[in-house]
């Protein structure tokens, strides 16, 4: 294939501009590496901006006295938000978990500033079509942007796609399914703050939806609604759908189904929930929230016993303080708490596919069994594992992955909590 454009040469190519990707890029750049950050959309933020999940989960442990378990690049993002006037104080949820609410537009601005200041090469509106190299070592990404195809040449690569998409391009035969329901988020505006509503009102709305449409709402409890203090809107998690894979037909079917449910359910919310009579569906998504459809085994996966026993490891490179939260089917949520509302270590091997080479895993792409994945996939922990993957990539050399101790030392120097 003839490509007229000259290739871009960098030390580290990071694919995916969400929490893990931004952290990987900033961590690698702080080590002096030349870094490209490749993102399919026109902005960074990943799940928080692309899928409309307006909160950071996993920066703190759960319980009455939350403890911060993620700092480093993640803290730099919080500091940048705060500098823009955004409150980053954690808010307690009825589940006992603590979240940091997000204004996605301010987050986009904060991330733009951090990426630019770090000297990272942003490649927005850019997708990776193929990974090229020999054996388990890859040195070229075939990328596509609105001007056509071009190559990115890199000594090290980081998969921060959220669904191990880069690993799937590299080793399609080694991917394994991971079935997690997908969620279409929404932002509803026009709520009446003087009218209180409760869980019974939401269940009544779900029952009304079923009576009108003949179909049950997957979230039979009516959904999860969080008021956004800077507006008259709320962030709504109310539509779950099944997603067997990320092929275009499956995504199209799930996206269209979810949007239809959201609009139909809005009528039931107006009819049944106090304060929702004039509510408007301001925006959905803008894309379906994909937790996972596939994964790849790493050299040392995070596992269920890490969660249930709050294990510490000598080779720990990140902390995870969010319980194992699984969505095995649409409308079903299972929690596996961390022992003592504590945190556990993500091992260094979870960032490395079960093969020698120069591809690193970050965020939701790291090696983990299903229960551990339910913890490490959230954006707080994604900042931590992305930071570690970026540092490890920057410190590695051809044919030799960076030694654990060097990675841990550098992460601590860059403010990470280990």
Short mmCIF file of C-alpha atoms in Angstrom, two decimals:
data_model
loop_
_atom_site.label_atom_id
_atom_site.label_comp_id
_atom_site.label_asym_id
_atom_site.label_seq_id
_atom_site.Cartn_x
_atom_site.Cartn_y
_atom_site.Cartn_z
CA UNK A 1 0.00 0.00 0.00
CA UNK A 2 1.38 3.39 -1.01
CA UNK A 3 1.32 6.11 1.65
CA UNK A 4 2.43 9.52 0.49
CA UNK A 5 2.77 11.13 3.92
CA UNK A 6 6.03 10.81 5.86
CA UNK A 7 5.82 8.70 9.03
CA UNK A 8 5.78 10.21 12.49
CA UNK A 9 8.67 8.96 14.64
CA UNK A 10 8.26 8.84 18.45
CA UNK A 11 9.62 6.88 21.38
CA UNK A 12 6.20 5.95 22.79
CA UNK A 13 2.86 5.74 20.97
CA UNK A 14 -0.18 5.70 23.26
CA UNK A 15 -3.47 4.59 21.71
CA UNK A 16 -6.56 5.89 23.48
CA UNK A 17 -6.95 9.32 25.07
CA UNK A 18 -8.97 8.47 28.17
CA UNK A 19 -7.74 8.49 31.76
CA UNK A 20 -5.23 5.69 31.15
CA UNK A 21 -3.97 7.11 27.86
CA UNK A 22 -3.51 10.65 29.13
CA UNK A 23 -1.71 9.31 32.20
CA UNK A 24 0.53 7.09 30.07
CA UNK A 25 1.40 9.96 27.75
CA UNK A 26 2.16 12.41 30.56
CA UNK A 27 4.13 9.82 32.54
CA UNK A 28 6.26 8.91 29.53
CA UNK A 29 6.79 12.55 28.58
CA UNK A 30 7.96 13.34 32.12
CA UNK A 31 10.69 10.74 31.57
CA UNK A 32 11.91 12.67 28.53
CA UNK A 33 10.29 10.46 25.88
CA UNK A 34 8.85 11.73 22.61
CA UNK A 35 5.19 10.73 22.83
CA UNK A 36 2.22 10.59 20.45
CA UNK A 37 -1.29 10.30 21.95
CA UNK A 38 -3.73 8.84 19.45
CA UNK A 39 -7.47 9.42 20.01
CA UNK A 40 -10.38 8.62 17.68
CA UNK A 41 -12.54 11.52 18.88
CA UNK A 42 -11.81 15.24 18.79
CA UNK A 43 -11.09 15.50 22.50
CA UNK A 44 -9.51 13.59 25.36
CA UNK A 45 -11.21 12.16 28.43
CA UNK A 46 -12.41 8.76 27.26
CA UNK A 47 -15.35 7.40 29.21
CA UNK A 48 -15.81 10.71 31.01
CA UNK A 49 -16.28 12.69 27.79
CA UNK A 50 -16.96 10.15 25.03
CA UNK A 51 -19.44 8.04 27.03
CA UNK A 52 -20.72 10.80 29.30
CA UNK A 53 -19.82 9.16 32.61
CA UNK A 54 -19.68 12.35 34.64
CA UNK A 55 -17.70 11.11 37.61
CA UNK A 56 -14.30 9.80 38.52
CA UNK A 57 -14.60 6.59 40.52
CA UNK A 58 -11.67 4.92 42.26
CA UNK A 59 -9.63 7.86 43.52
CA UNK A 60 -10.66 6.93 47.08
CA UNK A 61 -11.51 3.84 49.10
CA UNK A 62 -15.12 3.33 50.15
CA UNK A 63 -16.55 3.66 53.66
CA UNK A 64 -17.09 6.46 56.15
CA UNK A 65 -13.48 7.69 56.00
CA UNK A 66 -12.28 7.59 52.38
CA UNK A 67 -8.56 7.45 51.73
CA UNK A 68 -7.02 8.68 48.51
CA UNK A 69 -5.31 5.83 46.66
CA UNK A 70 -4.52 7.49 43.32
CA UNK A 71 -2.27 10.54 42.88
CA UNK A 72 0.53 11.15 40.34
CA UNK A 73 -0.90 12.14 36.95
CA UNK A 74 -4.42 11.62 38.29
CA UNK A 75 -3.77 14.29 40.91
CA UNK A 76 -2.39 16.59 38.23
CA UNK A 77 -5.71 16.29 36.39
CA UNK A 78 -7.66 17.08 39.56
CA UNK A 79 -5.41 20.07 40.19
CA UNK A 80 -5.95 21.31 36.63
CA UNK A 81 -9.73 21.00 37.06
CA UNK A 82 -9.56 22.88 40.33
CA UNK A 83 -7.53 25.65 38.67
CA UNK A 84 -10.43 26.07 36.23
CA UNK A 85 -12.85 26.52 39.14
CA UNK A 86 -14.12 22.92 39.22
CA UNK A 87 -14.85 21.38 42.63
CA UNK A 88 -13.01 18.07 43.07
CA UNK A 89 -14.14 17.21 46.60
CA UNK A 90 -15.29 13.56 46.73
CA UNK A 91 -19.00 12.95 47.25
CA UNK A 92 -20.38 9.97 49.19
CA UNK A 93 -22.86 7.66 47.48
CA UNK A 94 -25.51 5.46 49.08
CA UNK A 95 -23.38 2.45 48.12
CA UNK A 96 -20.59 3.67 50.41
CA UNK A 97 -18.44 4.56 47.42
CA UNK A 98 -17.01 8.04 46.84
CA UNK A 99 -17.00 9.79 43.46
CA UNK A 100 -15.75 13.08 42.03
CA UNK A 101 -18.38 14.69 39.79
CA UNK A 102 -17.16 15.99 36.44
CA UNK A 103 -18.12 18.74 34.05
CA UNK A 104 -16.99 17.12 30.76
CA UNK A 105 -16.39 20.45 29.02
CA UNK A 106 -14.04 21.68 31.74
CA UNK A 107 -12.35 18.28 31.75
CA UNK A 108 -11.69 18.53 28.01
CA UNK A 109 -10.06 21.92 28.56
CA UNK A 110 -7.98 20.70 31.49
CA UNK A 111 -6.66 17.71 29.54
CA UNK A 112 -5.87 19.85 26.48
CA UNK A 113 -3.72 22.05 28.69
CA UNK A 114 -1.87 19.20 30.35
CA UNK A 115 -1.14 17.38 27.09
CA UNK A 116 0.07 20.55 25.38
CA UNK A 117 2.24 21.63 28.31
CA UNK A 118 3.91 18.20 28.41
CA UNK A 119 5.00 18.44 24.78
CA UNK A 120 2.96 15.36 23.81
CA UNK A 121 1.99 15.14 20.11
CA UNK A 122 -1.83 14.97 20.09
CA UNK A 123 -3.33 13.01 17.20
CA UNK A 124 -7.08 13.63 17.48
CA UNK A 125 -9.60 12.28 14.95
CA UNK A 126 -7.13 9.46 14.39
CA UNK A 127 -7.67 5.70 14.44
CA UNK A 128 -5.27 2.78 14.31
CA UNK A 129 -6.06 0.36 11.51
CA UNK A 130 -3.17 -2.09 11.89
CA UNK A 131 -0.11 -2.94 13.97
CA UNK A 132 2.99 -4.00 12.07
CA UNK A 133 6.25 -5.63 13.10
CA UNK A 134 7.87 -9.01 13.61
CA UNK A 135 6.95 -11.64 16.15
CA UNK A 136 5.85 -10.00 19.38
CA UNK A 137 7.62 -6.73 18.66
CA UNK A 138 5.77 -3.99 16.82
CA UNK A 139 7.38 -0.86 15.43
CA UNK A 140 4.67 0.66 13.22
CA UNK A 141 1.05 1.69 13.57
CA UNK A 142 -0.96 2.21 10.41
CA UNK A 143 -3.19 5.15 11.26
CA UNK A 144 -6.10 6.86 9.53
CA UNK A 145 -7.22 10.46 9.90
CA UNK A 146 -9.42 12.68 7.68
CA UNK A 147 -6.45 13.22 5.31
CA UNK A 148 -5.88 9.51 4.76
CA UNK A 149 -3.39 6.92 5.97
CA UNK A 150 -0.02 7.46 7.61
CA UNK A 151 2.40 5.55 9.81
CA UNK A 152 3.49 6.16 13.37
CA UNK A 153 6.84 4.53 14.15
CA UNK A 154 7.45 3.89 17.85
CA UNK A 155 9.89 1.96 19.99
CA UNK A 156 7.18 1.24 22.60
CA UNK A 157 3.38 1.16 22.40
CA UNK A 158 0.65 1.45 25.05
CA UNK A 159 -2.84 -0.02 24.64
CA UNK A 160 -5.11 2.39 26.50
CA UNK A 161 -8.11 1.78 24.26
CA UNK A 162 -10.34 0.55 27.09
CA UNK A 163 -11.21 -2.71 25.36
CA UNK A 164 -7.76 -4.07 24.47
CA UNK A 165 -8.33 -3.08 20.84
CA UNK A 166 -4.65 -2.61 20.08
CA UNK A 167 -3.85 -6.04 21.51
CA UNK A 168 -6.64 -7.45 19.35
CA UNK A 169 -5.03 -5.95 16.23
CA UNK A 170 -1.68 -7.40 17.26
CA UNK A 171 -2.85 -10.88 18.34
CA UNK A 172 -6.44 -11.51 17.20
CA UNK A 173 -6.14 -15.22 17.88
CA UNK A 174 -5.20 -14.71 21.53
CA UNK A 175 -8.17 -12.57 22.56
CA UNK A 176 -10.76 -13.97 24.96
CA UNK A 177 -14.35 -12.79 25.41
CA UNK A 178 -15.33 -10.78 28.47
CA UNK A 179 -19.07 -10.22 28.65
CA UNK A 180 -20.07 -6.99 30.39
CA UNK A 181 -23.29 -5.09 29.70
CA UNK A 182 -22.99 -1.68 28.06
CA UNK A 183 -24.65 1.48 29.35
CA UNK A 184 -25.87 4.56 27.52
CA UNK A 185 -25.59 7.51 29.87
CA UNK A 186 -27.76 10.60 29.58
CA UNK A 187 -27.91 14.13 30.89
CA UNK A 188 -31.41 15.30 31.81
CA UNK A 189 -32.11 19.01 32.28
CA UNK A 190 -35.07 20.96 33.63
CA UNK A 191 -35.42 19.18 36.96
CA UNK A 192 -37.40 20.95 39.67
CA UNK A 193 -35.03 21.04 42.67
CA UNK A 194 -37.93 21.79 45.03
CA UNK A 195 -39.54 18.42 44.35
CA UNK A 196 -38.01 15.42 46.09
CA UNK A 197 -38.20 11.93 44.62
CA UNK A 198 -37.27 8.51 45.88
CA UNK A 199 -36.52 4.99 44.80
CA UNK A 200 -40.21 4.03 44.78
CA UNK A 201 -40.93 6.79 42.26
CA UNK A 202 -38.21 5.46 39.96
CA UNK A 203 -39.49 1.90 40.26
CA UNK A 204 -42.94 3.20 39.35
CA UNK A 205 -41.46 4.83 36.25
CA UNK A 206 -39.80 1.54 35.26
CA UNK A 207 -43.12 -0.27 35.69
CA UNK A 208 -44.87 2.40 33.62
CA UNK A 209 -42.30 1.97 30.86
CA UNK A 210 -42.94 -1.78 30.77
CA UNK A 211 -46.71 -1.30 30.69
CA UNK A 212 -46.51 1.19 27.82
CA UNK A 213 -43.90 -0.59 25.68
CA UNK A 214 -44.43 -4.22 26.60
CA UNK A 215 -40.71 -4.50 27.36
CA UNK A 216 -39.05 -4.50 30.78
CA UNK A 217 -36.49 -1.83 31.57
CA UNK A 218 -33.21 -3.65 32.23
CA UNK A 219 -32.65 -1.46 35.29
CA UNK A 220 -35.82 -2.47 37.09
CA UNK A 221 -35.03 -0.07 39.94
CA UNK A 222 -35.52 2.82 37.54
CA UNK A 223 -31.88 3.82 37.18
CA UNK A 224 -29.29 5.96 38.89
CA UNK A 225 -29.58 9.76 38.86
CA UNK A 226 -26.99 12.18 40.23
CA UNK A 227 -27.78 15.93 40.39
CA UNK A 228 -25.05 18.10 38.84
CA UNK A 229 -24.54 21.05 41.21
CA UNK A 230 -23.47 23.50 38.48
CA UNK A 231 -26.79 23.20 36.56
CA UNK A 232 -30.42 22.12 36.75
CA UNK A 233 -29.42 18.82 35.18
CA UNK A 234 -28.64 15.34 36.41
CA UNK A 235 -26.39 12.60 35.16
CA UNK A 236 -28.47 9.50 34.47
CA UNK A 237 -27.44 5.86 34.25
CA UNK A 238 -30.75 4.37 33.18
CA UNK A 239 -30.26 2.34 29.98
CA UNK A 240 -28.35 -0.96 29.84
CA UNK A 241 -28.05 -3.13 26.73
CA UNK A 242 -26.21 -6.31 25.80
CA UNK A 243 -23.12 -5.96 23.60
CA UNK A 244 -21.58 -9.25 22.43
CA UNK A 245 -18.68 -7.65 20.55
CA UNK A 246 -17.48 -4.40 19.03
CA UNK A 247 -18.19 -5.15 15.40
CA UNK A 248 -19.94 -2.35 13.56
CA UNK A 249 -23.27 -4.24 13.27
CA UNK A 250 -23.30 -5.04 17.00
CA UNK A 251 -22.43 -1.48 17.98
CA UNK A 252 -25.03 -0.02 15.62
CA UNK A 253 -27.73 -2.31 16.99
CA UNK A 254 -26.86 -1.57 20.62
CA UNK A 255 -26.50 2.20 20.15
CA UNK A 256 -29.82 2.52 18.30
CA UNK A 257 -31.63 0.27 20.76
CA UNK A 258 -30.28 2.22 23.73
CA UNK A 259 -31.27 5.60 22.29
CA UNK A 260 -34.78 4.33 21.65
CA UNK A 261 -35.10 3.13 25.24
CA UNK A 262 -33.82 6.45 26.59
CA UNK A 263 -36.42 8.48 24.69
CA UNK A 264 -39.27 6.10 25.58
CA UNK A 265 -38.29 5.98 29.25
CA UNK A 266 -38.21 9.79 29.41
CA UNK A 267 -42.00 9.78 29.05
CA UNK A 268 -42.34 7.48 32.06
CA UNK A 269 -40.01 9.65 34.13
CA UNK A 270 -42.16 12.70 33.35
CA UNK A 271 -45.33 10.83 34.28
CA UNK A 272 -44.15 9.17 37.48
CA UNK A 273 -41.29 11.02 39.15
CA UNK A 274 -41.79 14.26 41.15
CA UNK A 275 -39.77 17.13 39.70
CA UNK A 276 -39.37 15.44 36.30
CA UNK A 277 -42.53 16.79 34.64
CA UNK A 278 -40.60 19.26 32.46
CA UNK A 279 -37.37 17.32 32.16
CA UNK A 280 -35.61 17.24 28.80
CA UNK A 281 -33.20 14.67 27.39
CA UNK A 282 -30.34 17.10 26.87
CA UNK A 283 -27.81 14.60 25.52
CA UNK A 284 -27.02 10.92 25.47
CA UNK A 285 -23.57 9.38 25.51
CA UNK A 286 -22.41 10.79 23.13
CA UNK A 287 -21.34 7.17 22.64
CA UNK A 288 -22.33 3.91 24.28
CA UNK A 289 -20.38 3.17 27.45
CA UNK A 290 -18.51 -0.06 26.71
CA UNK A 291 -17.14 -1.81 29.78
CA UNK A 292 -15.62 -4.78 27.94
CA UNK A 293 -16.21 -7.31 25.20
CA UNK A 294 -12.73 -8.89 25.08
CA UNK A 295 -9.47 -9.17 26.97
CA UNK A 296 -6.00 -10.65 26.77
CA UNK A 297 -4.15 -12.59 29.46
CA UNK A 298 -1.15 -10.80 30.91
CA UNK A 299 2.06 -12.07 32.49
CA UNK A 300 0.42 -11.70 35.90
CA UNK A 301 -3.28 -10.88 36.02
CA UNK A 302 -4.89 -9.10 38.94
CA UNK A 303 -7.25 -11.70 40.43
CA UNK A 304 -10.23 -12.05 42.72
CA UNK A 305 -8.16 -12.87 45.80
CA UNK A 306 -6.29 -9.58 45.36
CA UNK A 307 -9.65 -7.88 45.81
CA UNK A 308 -11.18 -10.03 48.53
CA UNK A 309 -7.99 -10.06 50.63
CA UNK A 310 -6.76 -6.51 49.88
CA UNK A 311 -3.42 -7.98 48.85
CA UNK A 312 -0.19 -6.01 48.74
CA UNK A 313 2.53 -7.11 46.33
CA UNK A 314 6.23 -6.36 46.17
CA UNK A 315 5.75 -5.83 42.44
CA UNK A 316 2.79 -3.48 42.90
CA UNK A 317 2.73 -0.53 40.50
CA UNK A 318 -0.74 0.92 41.23
CA UNK A 319 -3.41 0.89 43.93
CA UNK A 320 -7.06 0.02 43.33
CA UNK A 321 -9.64 1.00 45.93
CA UNK A 322 -12.93 0.46 44.07
CA UNK A 323 -14.87 -2.76 44.79
CA UNK A 324 -15.15 -5.35 42.06
CA UNK A 325 -18.21 -4.00 40.22
CA UNK A 326 -19.55 -6.40 37.60
CA UNK A 327 -22.34 -5.95 35.05
CA UNK A 328 -22.65 -9.50 33.70
CA UNK A 329 -26.06 -8.81 32.12
CA UNK A 330 -28.06 -5.73 31.30
CA UNK A 331 -29.58 -4.38 34.50
CA UNK A 332 -27.51 -6.60 36.81
CA UNK A 333 -24.83 -5.16 39.08
CA UNK A 334 -22.71 -7.30 41.40
CA UNK A 335 -20.32 -5.90 44.00
CA UNK A 336 -17.34 -7.75 45.46
CA UNK A 337 -15.98 -5.53 48.25
CA UNK A 338 -12.30 -5.12 48.98
CA UNK A 339 -11.48 -6.51 52.42
CA UNK A 340 -11.82 -3.86 55.11
CA UNK A 341 -12.86 -1.19 52.58
CA UNK A 342 -9.15 -1.08 51.79
CA UNK A 343 -7.14 -1.18 48.56
CA UNK A 344 -5.04 -3.77 46.72
CA UNK A 345 -1.97 -3.68 44.50
CA UNK A 346 -2.07 -4.12 40.73
CA UNK A 347 1.04 -6.19 39.86
CA UNK A 348 3.57 -5.03 37.28
CA UNK A 349 2.92 -8.11 35.16
CA UNK A 350 -0.69 -7.01 34.58
CA UNK A 351 0.65 -4.29 32.26
CA UNK A 352 2.51 -6.81 30.10
CA UNK A 353 0.80 -9.21 27.67
CA UNK A 354 1.74 -12.84 28.16
CA UNK A 355 4.47 -12.49 25.55
CA UNK A 356 7.75 -10.67 25.31
CA UNK A 357 7.67 -7.52 23.25
CA UNK A 358 7.08 -3.79 23.39
CA UNK A 359 3.30 -3.56 23.81
CA UNK A 360 2.03 -2.35 27.20
CA UNK A 361 -1.47 -2.57 28.67
CA UNK A 362 -3.16 0.27 30.57
CA UNK A 363 -6.54 1.03 32.13
CA UNK A 364 -9.33 -1.40 31.24
CA UNK A 365 -6.96 -3.23 28.88
CA UNK A 366 -4.72 -4.61 31.67
CA UNK A 367 -4.68 -8.28 32.63
CA UNK A 368 -7.35 -9.13 35.21
CA UNK A 369 -9.92 -11.79 35.92
CA UNK A 370 -13.56 -10.68 35.89
CA UNK A 371 -13.85 -9.62 39.54
CA UNK A 372 -10.54 -7.74 39.60
CA UNK A 373 -11.45 -6.15 36.27
CA UNK A 374 -14.57 -4.75 37.92
CA UNK A 375 -12.25 -2.78 40.20
CA UNK A 376 -9.31 -1.79 38.00
CA UNK A 377 -11.44 -0.66 35.05
CA UNK A 378 -12.72 2.51 36.76
CA UNK A 379 -11.10 5.79 35.81
CA UNK A 380 -9.28 6.45 39.09
CA UNK A 381 -7.34 3.21 38.84
CA UNK A 382 -6.97 3.73 35.08
CA UNK A 383 -4.98 6.88 35.81
CA UNK A 384 -2.68 4.83 38.05
CA UNK A 385 -2.12 1.91 35.67
CA UNK A 386 -1.81 4.25 32.69
CA UNK A 387 0.81 6.29 34.53
CA UNK A 388 2.74 3.10 35.29
CA UNK A 389 2.51 1.83 31.71
CA UNK A 390 3.74 5.13 30.29
CA UNK A 391 6.72 5.26 32.65
CA UNK A 392 7.55 1.60 31.97
CA UNK A 393 7.40 2.18 28.21
CA UNK A 394 9.63 5.26 28.44
CA UNK A 395 12.22 3.43 30.56
CA UNK A 396 12.33 0.33 28.33
CA UNK A 397 14.86 -0.31 25.60
CA UNK A 398 14.72 -2.52 22.50
CA UNK A 399 14.41 -6.13 23.59
CA UNK A 400 14.34 -5.29 27.32
CA UNK A 401 11.40 -4.23 29.44
CA UNK A 402 12.12 -1.69 32.16
CA UNK A 403 13.10 -3.23 35.53
CA UNK A 404 10.38 -3.13 38.17
CA UNK A 405 12.43 -1.15 40.68
CA UNK A 406 13.21 1.58 38.14
CA UNK A 407 9.53 1.91 37.28
CA UNK A 408 8.46 2.05 40.93
CA UNK A 409 11.15 4.61 41.77
CA UNK A 410 10.17 6.86 38.86
CA UNK A 411 6.47 6.63 39.67
CA UNK A 412 7.13 7.71 43.24
CA UNK A 413 9.28 10.58 41.96
CA UNK A 414 6.32 11.63 39.80
CA UNK A 415 3.98 11.64 42.80
CA UNK A 416 2.26 8.28 42.42
CA UNK A 417 1.01 6.34 45.44
CA UNK A 418 2.44 2.84 45.63
#
